[in-house]
XYZ file of C-alpha atoms in Angstrom:
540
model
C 0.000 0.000 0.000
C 1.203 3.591 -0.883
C 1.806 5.742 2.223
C 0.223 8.735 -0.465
C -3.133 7.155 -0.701
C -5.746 8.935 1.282
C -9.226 7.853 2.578
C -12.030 6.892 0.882
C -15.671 5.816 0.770
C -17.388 3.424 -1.586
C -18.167 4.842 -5.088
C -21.709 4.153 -6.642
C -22.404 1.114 -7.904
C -22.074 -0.377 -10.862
C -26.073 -0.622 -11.890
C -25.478 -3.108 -14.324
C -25.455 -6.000 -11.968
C -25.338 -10.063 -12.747
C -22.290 -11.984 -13.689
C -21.924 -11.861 -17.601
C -18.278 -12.856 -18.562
C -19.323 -11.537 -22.300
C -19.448 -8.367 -21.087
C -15.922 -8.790 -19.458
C -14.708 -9.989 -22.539
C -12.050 -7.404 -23.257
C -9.238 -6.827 -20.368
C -9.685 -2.726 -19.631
C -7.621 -0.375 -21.691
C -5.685 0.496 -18.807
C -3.217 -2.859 -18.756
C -2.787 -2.890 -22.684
C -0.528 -0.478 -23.044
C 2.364 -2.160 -20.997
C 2.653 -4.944 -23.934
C 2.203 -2.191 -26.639
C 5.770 -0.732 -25.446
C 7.350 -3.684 -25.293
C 6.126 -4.348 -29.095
C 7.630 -1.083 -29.862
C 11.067 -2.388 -28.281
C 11.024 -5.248 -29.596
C 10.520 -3.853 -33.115
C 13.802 -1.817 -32.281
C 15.729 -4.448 -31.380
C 14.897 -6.716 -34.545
C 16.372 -3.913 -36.012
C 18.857 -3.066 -34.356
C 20.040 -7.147 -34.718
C 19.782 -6.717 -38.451
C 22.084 -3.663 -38.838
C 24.494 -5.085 -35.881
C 24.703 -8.569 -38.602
C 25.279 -6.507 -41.319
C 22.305 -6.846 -43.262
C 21.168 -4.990 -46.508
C 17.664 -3.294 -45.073
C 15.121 -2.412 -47.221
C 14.717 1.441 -46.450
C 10.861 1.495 -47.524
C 9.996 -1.440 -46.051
C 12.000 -0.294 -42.435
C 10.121 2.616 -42.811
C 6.918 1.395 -43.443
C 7.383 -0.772 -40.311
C 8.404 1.621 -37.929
C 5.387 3.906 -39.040
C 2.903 1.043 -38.755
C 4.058 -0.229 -34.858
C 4.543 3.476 -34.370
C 0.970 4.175 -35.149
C -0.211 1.268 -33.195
C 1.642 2.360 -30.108
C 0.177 5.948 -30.624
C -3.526 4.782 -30.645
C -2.737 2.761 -27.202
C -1.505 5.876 -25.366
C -4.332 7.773 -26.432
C -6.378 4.457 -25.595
C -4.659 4.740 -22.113
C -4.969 8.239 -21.476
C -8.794 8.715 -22.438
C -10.272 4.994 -21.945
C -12.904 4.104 -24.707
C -15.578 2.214 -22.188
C -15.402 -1.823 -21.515
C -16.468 -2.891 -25.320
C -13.325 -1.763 -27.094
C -13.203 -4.292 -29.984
C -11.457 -2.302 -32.194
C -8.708 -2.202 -29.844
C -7.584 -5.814 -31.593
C -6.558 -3.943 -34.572
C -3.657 -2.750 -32.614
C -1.593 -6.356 -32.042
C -2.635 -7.141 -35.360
C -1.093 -4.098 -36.973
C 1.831 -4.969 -35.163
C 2.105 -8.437 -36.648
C 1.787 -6.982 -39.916
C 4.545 -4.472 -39.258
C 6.386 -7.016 -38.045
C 6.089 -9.497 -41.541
C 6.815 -5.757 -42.977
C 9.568 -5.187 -40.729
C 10.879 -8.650 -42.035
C 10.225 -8.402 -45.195
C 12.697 -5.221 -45.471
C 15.391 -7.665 -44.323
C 17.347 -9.211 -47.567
C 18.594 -12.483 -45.260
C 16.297 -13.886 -42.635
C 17.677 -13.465 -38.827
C 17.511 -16.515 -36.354
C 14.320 -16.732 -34.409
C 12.892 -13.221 -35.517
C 9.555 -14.858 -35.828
C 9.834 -14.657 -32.054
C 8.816 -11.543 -31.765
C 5.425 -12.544 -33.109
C 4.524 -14.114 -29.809
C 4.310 -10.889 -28.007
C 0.870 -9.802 -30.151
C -0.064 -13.460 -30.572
C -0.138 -13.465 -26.784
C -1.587 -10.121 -26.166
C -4.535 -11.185 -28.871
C -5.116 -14.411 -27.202
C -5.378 -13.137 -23.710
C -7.223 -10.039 -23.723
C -10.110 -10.898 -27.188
C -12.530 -13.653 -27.619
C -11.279 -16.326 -30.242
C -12.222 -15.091 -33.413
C -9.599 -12.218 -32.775
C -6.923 -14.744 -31.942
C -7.843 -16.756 -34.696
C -7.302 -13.849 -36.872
C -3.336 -13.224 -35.076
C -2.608 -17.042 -35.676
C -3.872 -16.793 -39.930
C -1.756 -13.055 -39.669
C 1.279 -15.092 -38.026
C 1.197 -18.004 -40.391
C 1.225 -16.163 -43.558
C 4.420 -14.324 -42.438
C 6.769 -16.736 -43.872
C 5.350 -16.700 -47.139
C 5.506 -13.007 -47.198
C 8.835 -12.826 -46.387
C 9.945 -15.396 -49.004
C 8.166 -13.290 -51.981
C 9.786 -10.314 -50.577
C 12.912 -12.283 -51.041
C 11.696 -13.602 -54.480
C 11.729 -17.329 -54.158
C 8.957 -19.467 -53.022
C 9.439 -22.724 -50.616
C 10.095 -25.473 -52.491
C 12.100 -28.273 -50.401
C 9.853 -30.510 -48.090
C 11.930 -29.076 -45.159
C 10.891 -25.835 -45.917
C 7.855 -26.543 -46.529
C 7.081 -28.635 -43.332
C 9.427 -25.505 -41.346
C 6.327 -22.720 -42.625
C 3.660 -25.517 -41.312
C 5.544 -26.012 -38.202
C 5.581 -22.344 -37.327
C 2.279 -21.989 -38.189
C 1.358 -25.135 -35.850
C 3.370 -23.900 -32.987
C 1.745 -20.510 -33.475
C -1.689 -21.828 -33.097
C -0.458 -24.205 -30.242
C 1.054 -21.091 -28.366
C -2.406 -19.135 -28.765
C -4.447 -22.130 -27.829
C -2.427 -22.256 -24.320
C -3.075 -18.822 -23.621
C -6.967 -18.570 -24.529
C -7.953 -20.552 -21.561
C -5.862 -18.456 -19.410
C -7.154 -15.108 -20.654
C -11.137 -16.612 -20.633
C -10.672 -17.640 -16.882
C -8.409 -14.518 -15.930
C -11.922 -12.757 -17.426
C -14.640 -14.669 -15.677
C -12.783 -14.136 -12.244
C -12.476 -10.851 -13.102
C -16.390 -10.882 -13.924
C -16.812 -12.689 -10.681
C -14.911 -9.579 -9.084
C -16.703 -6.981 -10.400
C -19.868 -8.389 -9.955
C -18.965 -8.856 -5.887
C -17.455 -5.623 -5.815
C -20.894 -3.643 -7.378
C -23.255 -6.336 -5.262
C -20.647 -4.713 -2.003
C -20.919 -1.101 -2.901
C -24.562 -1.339 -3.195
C -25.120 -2.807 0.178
C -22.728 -0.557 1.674
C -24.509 2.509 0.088
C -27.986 0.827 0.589
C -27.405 0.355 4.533
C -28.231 2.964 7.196
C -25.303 1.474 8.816
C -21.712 2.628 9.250
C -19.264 0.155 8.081
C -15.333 1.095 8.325
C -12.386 -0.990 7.131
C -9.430 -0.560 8.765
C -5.868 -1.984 7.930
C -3.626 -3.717 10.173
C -1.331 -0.007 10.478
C -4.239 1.550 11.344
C -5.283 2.985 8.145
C -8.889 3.926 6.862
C -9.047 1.406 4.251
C -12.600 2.111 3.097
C -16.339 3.617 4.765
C -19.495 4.432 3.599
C -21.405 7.302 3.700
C -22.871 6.649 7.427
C -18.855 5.868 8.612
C -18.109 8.927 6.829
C -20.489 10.976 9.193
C -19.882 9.195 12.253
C -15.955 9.706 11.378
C -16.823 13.476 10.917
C -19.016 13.788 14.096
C -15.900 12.035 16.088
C -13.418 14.453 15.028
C -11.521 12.499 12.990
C -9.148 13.852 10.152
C -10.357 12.701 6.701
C -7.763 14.559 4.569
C -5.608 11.285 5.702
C -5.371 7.997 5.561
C -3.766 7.784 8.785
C -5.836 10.079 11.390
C -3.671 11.694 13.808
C -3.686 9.398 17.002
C -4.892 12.366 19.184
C -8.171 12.441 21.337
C -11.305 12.124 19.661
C -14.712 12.561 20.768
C -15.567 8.942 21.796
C -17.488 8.821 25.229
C -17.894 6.092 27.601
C -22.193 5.991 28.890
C -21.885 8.749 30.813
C -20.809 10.949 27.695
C -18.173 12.406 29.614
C -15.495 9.987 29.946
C -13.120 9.306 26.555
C -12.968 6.132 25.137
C -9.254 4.943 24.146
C -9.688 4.348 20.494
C -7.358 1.582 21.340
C -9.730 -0.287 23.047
C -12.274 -0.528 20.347
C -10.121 -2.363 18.305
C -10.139 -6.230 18.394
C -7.267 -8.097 19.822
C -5.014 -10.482 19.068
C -7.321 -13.552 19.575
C -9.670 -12.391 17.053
C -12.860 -12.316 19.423
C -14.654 -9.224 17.610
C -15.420 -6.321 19.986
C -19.665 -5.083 20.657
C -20.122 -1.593 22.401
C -21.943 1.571 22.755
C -19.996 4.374 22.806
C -21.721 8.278 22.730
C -19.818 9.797 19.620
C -19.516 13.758 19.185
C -18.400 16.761 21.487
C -20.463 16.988 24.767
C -23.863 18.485 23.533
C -23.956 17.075 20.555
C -23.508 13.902 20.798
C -25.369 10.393 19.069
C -25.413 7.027 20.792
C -23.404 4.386 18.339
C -23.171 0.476 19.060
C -20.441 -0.357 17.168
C -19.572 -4.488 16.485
C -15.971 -5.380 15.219
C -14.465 -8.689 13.941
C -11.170 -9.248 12.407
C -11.172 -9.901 8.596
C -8.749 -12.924 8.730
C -8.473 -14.257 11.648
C -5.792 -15.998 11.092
C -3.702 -12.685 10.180
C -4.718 -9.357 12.229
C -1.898 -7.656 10.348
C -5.130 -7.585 7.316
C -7.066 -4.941 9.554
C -10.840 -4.679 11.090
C -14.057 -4.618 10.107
C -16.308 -2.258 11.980
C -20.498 -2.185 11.828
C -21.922 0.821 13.660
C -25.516 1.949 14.142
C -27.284 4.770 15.592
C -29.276 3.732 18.777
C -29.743 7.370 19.991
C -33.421 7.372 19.806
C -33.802 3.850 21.014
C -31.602 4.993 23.800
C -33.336 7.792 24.512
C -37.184 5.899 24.210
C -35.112 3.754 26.806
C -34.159 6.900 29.066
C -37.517 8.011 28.510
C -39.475 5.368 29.616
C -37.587 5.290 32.582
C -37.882 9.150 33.794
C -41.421 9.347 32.979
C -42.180 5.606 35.411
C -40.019 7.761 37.943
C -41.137 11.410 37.337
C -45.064 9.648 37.177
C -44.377 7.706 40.142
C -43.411 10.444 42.040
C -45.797 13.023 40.844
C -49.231 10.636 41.517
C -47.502 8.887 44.618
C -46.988 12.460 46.498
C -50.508 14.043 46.295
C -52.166 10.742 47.285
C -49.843 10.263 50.132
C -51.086 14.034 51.059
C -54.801 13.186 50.937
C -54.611 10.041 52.341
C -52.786 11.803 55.236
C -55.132 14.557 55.797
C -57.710 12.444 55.325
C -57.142 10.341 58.551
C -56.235 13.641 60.127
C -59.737 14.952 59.316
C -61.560 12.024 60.289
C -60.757 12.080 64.046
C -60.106 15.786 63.726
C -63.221 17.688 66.064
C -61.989 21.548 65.641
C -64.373 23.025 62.503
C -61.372 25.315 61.988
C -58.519 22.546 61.942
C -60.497 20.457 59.942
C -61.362 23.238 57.415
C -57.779 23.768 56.607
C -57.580 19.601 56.289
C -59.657 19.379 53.990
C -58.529 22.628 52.141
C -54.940 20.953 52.278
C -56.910 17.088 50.550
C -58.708 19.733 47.744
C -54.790 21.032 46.795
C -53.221 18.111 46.896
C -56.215 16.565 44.737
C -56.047 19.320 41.936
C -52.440 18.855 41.707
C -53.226 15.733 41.533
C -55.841 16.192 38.865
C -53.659 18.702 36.826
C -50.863 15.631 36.802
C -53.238 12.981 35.137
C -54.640 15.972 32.968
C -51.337 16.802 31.919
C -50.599 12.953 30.941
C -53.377 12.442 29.066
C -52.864 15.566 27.249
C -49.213 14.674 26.186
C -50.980 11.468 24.415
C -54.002 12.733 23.420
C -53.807 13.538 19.594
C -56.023 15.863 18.691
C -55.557 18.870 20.968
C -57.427 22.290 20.345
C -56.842 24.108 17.130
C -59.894 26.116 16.670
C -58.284 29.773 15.754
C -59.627 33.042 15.970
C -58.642 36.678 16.638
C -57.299 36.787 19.934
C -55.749 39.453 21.769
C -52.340 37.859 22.491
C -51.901 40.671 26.111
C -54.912 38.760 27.626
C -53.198 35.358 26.863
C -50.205 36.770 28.495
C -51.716 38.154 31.420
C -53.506 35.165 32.439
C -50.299 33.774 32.050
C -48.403 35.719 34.592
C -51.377 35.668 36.770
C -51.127 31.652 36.963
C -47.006 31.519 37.865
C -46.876 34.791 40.086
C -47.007 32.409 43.000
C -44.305 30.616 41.803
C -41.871 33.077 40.944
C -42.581 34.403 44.360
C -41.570 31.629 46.049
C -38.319 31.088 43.392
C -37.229 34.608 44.265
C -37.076 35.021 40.322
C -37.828 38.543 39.290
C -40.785 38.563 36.306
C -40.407 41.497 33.808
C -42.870 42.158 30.850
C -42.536 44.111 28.358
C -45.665 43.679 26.208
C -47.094 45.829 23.248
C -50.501 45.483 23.837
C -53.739 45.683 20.984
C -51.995 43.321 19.302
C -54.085 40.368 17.672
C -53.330 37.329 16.122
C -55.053 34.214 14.737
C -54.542 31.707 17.020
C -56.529 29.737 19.805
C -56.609 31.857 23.142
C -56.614 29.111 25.433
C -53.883 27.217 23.490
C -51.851 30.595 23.612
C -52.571 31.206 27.236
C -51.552 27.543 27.820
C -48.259 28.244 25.771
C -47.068 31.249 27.515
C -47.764 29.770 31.032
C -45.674 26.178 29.918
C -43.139 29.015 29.298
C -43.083 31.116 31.930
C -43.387 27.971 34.131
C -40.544 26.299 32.564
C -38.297 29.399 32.995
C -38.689 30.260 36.412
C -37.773 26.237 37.206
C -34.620 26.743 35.829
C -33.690 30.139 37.187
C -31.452 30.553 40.138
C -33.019 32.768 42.885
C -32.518 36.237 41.747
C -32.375 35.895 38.214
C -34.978 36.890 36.332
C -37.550 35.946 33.256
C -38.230 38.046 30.982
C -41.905 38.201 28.162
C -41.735 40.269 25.762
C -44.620 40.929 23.190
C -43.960 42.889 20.317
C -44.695 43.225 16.471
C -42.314 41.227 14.004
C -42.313 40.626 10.152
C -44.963 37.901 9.628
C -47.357 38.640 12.821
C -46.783 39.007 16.681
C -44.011 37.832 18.129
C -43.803 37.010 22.197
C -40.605 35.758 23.414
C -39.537 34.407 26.998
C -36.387 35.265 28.223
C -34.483 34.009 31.379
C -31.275 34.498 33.487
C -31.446 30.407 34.266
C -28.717 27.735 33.636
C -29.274 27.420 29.453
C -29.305 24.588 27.394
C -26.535 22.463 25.504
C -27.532 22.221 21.743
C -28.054 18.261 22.629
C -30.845 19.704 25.131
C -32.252 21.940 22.830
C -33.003 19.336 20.027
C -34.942 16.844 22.725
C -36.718 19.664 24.664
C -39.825 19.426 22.794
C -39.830 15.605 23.351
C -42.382 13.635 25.777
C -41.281 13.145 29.357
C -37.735 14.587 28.344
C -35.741 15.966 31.607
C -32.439 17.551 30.864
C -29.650 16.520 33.086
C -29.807 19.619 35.449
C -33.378 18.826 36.211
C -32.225 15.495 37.381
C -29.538 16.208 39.393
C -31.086 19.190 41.322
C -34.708 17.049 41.273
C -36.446 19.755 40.138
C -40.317 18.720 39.743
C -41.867 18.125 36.447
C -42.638 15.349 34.178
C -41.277 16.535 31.190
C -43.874 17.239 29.401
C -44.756 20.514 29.974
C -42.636 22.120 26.573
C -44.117 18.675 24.689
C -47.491 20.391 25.559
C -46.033 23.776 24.307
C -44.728 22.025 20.345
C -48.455 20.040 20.288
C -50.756 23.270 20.900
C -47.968 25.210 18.687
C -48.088 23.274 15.689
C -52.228 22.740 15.355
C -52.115 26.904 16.026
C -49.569 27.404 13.393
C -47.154 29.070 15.726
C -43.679 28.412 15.394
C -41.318 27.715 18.307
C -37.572 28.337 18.270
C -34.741 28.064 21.060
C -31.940 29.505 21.441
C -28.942 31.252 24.113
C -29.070 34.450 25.086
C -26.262 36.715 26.675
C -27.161 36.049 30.363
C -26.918 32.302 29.853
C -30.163 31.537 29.968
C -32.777 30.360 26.906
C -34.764 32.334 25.137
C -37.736 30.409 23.536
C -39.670 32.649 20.382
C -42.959 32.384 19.540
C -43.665 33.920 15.814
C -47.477 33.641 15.930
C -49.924 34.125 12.529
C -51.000 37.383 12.177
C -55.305 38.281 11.827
């Protein structure tokens, strides 16, 4: 292997498909040129033999020769240079020109040379290998009328049984040689067929599959990937513009998606047992969940390299994450309350003070309407059809009902709520989707704001239609977070390690009632490190 070559991925491929060896028939352009030379040479050196014996050439005929393997050697460069496609028949012209300029090249000769009929095997050969059998059939008549032509050049004709049976025994040993090489050339084809065929059936699978499959030499070399290997490579850091990445860190977590991976260790060892893994692949944030499965390609040799299969199992990872927060977050959410009521409740049963037992059974009616809210909440999340019944609706009122509904909870957050809100204006959208929106928002915000910050709603007029955006001072979200916010029972990592309530499905709520109201929702940073979520709403 050259150290030059760089990486690659698999081409196309080849739609032709099926094993044909007809189709194979002629060896590619590219190879034919090597023999075509060392005709040329060869041509040179009969000549050069004939001066060195001191024998009267024929300057014509000389000439004539050297123009004619000239020409041929010509028309194979250009053949080389600019290939003419698989079916190059004409391409059997060349050999046979030479063995013409070679009976020429003879003929120009006044006294035959010792074994200069030799040469003849070297387009014989070429003809027989590379062309179905007519063409060599062709060579062997063009090769067996040589000696005839050279003895009219010379002006006598064979007339001694030795000479004759010498022309019939060159042109038997001619056909002889080509028959010996015709087999060799038609199976050198068909595994070449065979070869093609495998190698257009493996590009298509490799281009077909959703998979990432990497091949990767003994020395560590990227030997070949696919598109999906060509991504995950990307996503991992890895230098592409060599064939040999730089064996520096690369962004290849362990299942907390903190802790690097050794590249190393992914490899298979010595024993050929093949590796299986999930590894989170991608700078923190932005990372995708890949199981990877690696085998060696002979195990017998390791020095051949590794095979790698990976597939992305984010979102089969995440459905598993999922499941799991929302059986804890539900568990804890519908477990609480009913531990509340069925507390006050046995309070209030043996409790005799009207007063005490008023705020007992105030205490059962909260803890039952969070309750309630919960289970409404839940079946929200699944229900399908939610609301979407638009009209003009003055977007302040959604707002202030709103910030009417999470006053008591920024209170007790100690998060400061500012508005600033252009109010008149209208838009066409469903007021009690927008009013449940806005108070997702506003509740999600202040959750995720550190006592003293502040969130921030802003109404104001934009392009398309109103715009309201909320803005907060909390802890922001990772780009990771931001693509699986709007996702059922979702609960970024901060939520979990500071067991902040919620089910995670409060902005889930916020993309269903969006979408069926035509609203669009976008997040993004802001410069005091919070989020700032935008609502661009449809204007009346």
């Amino acid at each position: 292997m050259s150290a030059a070559r760089t990486a690659k991925w698999i081409p196309e491929p080849n739609p032709s498909g099926g094993l044909n060896v007809e189709k194979h028939a002629y060896i590619a352009p590219r190879y034919l040129l090597y023999p075509q030379i060392m005709v040329g040479i060869s041509g040179i050196v009969l000549l050069a033999a004939a001066l060195l014996y001191g024998l009267e050439v024929r300057p014509g005929y000389a000439l004539a020769a050297g123009m004619i393997v000239f020409a041929a050697t010509v028309a194979m460069v250009v053949v080389r240079v600019r290939p003419q496609g698989r079916h190059s028949a004409w391409i059997a012209l060349i050999p046979i020109a030479d063995i013409v300029g070679f009976g020429v090249q003879r003929g120009s000769f006044f006294e035959p040379i010792p074994l200069a009929g030799l040469v003849m095997a070297i387009p014989l050969a070429w003809l027989a290998f590379a062309f179905p059998l007519p063409f060599t059939v062709a060579g062997v008549a063009a090769v067996s009328t040589w000696p005839l032509v050279v003895y009219s050049t010379l002006g006598i004709f064979p007339a001694a049984a030795n000479e004759v049976v010498g022309i019939l025994l060159y042109s038997g040993l001619g056909a002889v040689f080509a028959a010996a090489i015709v087999p060799i050339g038609r199976q050198f084809r068909r595994e070449k067929a065979v070869s093609d065929t495998r190698a257009s059936t493996l590009a298509a699978i490799l281009t077909a599959t959703e998979n990432g499959i990497l091949v990767v030499g003994g020395d560590g070399r990227l030997e070949v990937f696919n598109d999906a290997a060509r991504d995950q490579l990307v996503r991992a850091g890895v230098d592409l513009s060599t064939a040999t990445p730089a064996r520096r860190p690369w962004h290849v977590y362990g299942a907390d998606r903190t802790t690097r991976v050794d590249t190393a260790s992914l490899r298979v060892g010595t024993d050929g047992v093949g590796n299986s893994r999930t590894v989170w692949v991608g700078p923190p944030g932005d990372q995708i969940a890949v199981r990877y499965v690696s085998a060696l390609i002979d195990p017998e040799d390791p020095s051949v390299g590794t095979i790698f299969s990976a597939s992305d199992v984010t979102e089969l990872l995440e459905s598993i994450e999922m499941r799991d927060t929302f059986l804890e977050v539900m568990s804890h959410e519908l477990r609480t309350p009913l531990t509340v009521v069925m507390a006050r409740t046995d309070q209030a049963i043996d409790e005799q003070d009207p007063i005490v037992l008023r705020e007992r059974v105030k205490q059962i009616d909260e803890s039952l309407t969070v309750l309630r809210d919960s289970i409404e909440r839940l079946l929200l999340a699944h229900r399908e059809k939610v609301s979407s019944i638009r009209d003009a609706t003055d977007i302040t009122l959604a707002i202030d009902e709103a910030l009417q509904r999470v006053a008591p909870r920024a209170e007790e957050a100690l998060v400061e709520v500012r508005v600033q809100v252009t109010r008149g204006m209208i838009a066409q959208v469903n007021a009690r989707g927008l009013a449940l929106i806005v108070y997702e928002l506003l509740k999600n915000a202040i959750a995720f704001t550190r006592a003293g910050g502040f969130v921030e709603v802003r109404a104001y007029a934009g392009e398309g239609g109103p715009v309201i955006e909320v803005v907060d001072s909390g802890v922001g979200m990772s780009p990771d977070e931001r693509r699986r916010a709007f996702e059922r029972f979702y609960r970024a990592p901060y939520a979990k390690q500071n067991a902040i309530p919620g089910a995670g499905l409060g902005l889930s709520l916020v993309a269903a009632v969006a979408a069926r109201s035509l609203i669009s929702v976008e997040l993004s940073g802001n410069s005091a490190g919070g989020t700032t979520v935008t609502l661009e709403l449809p204007a009346h």
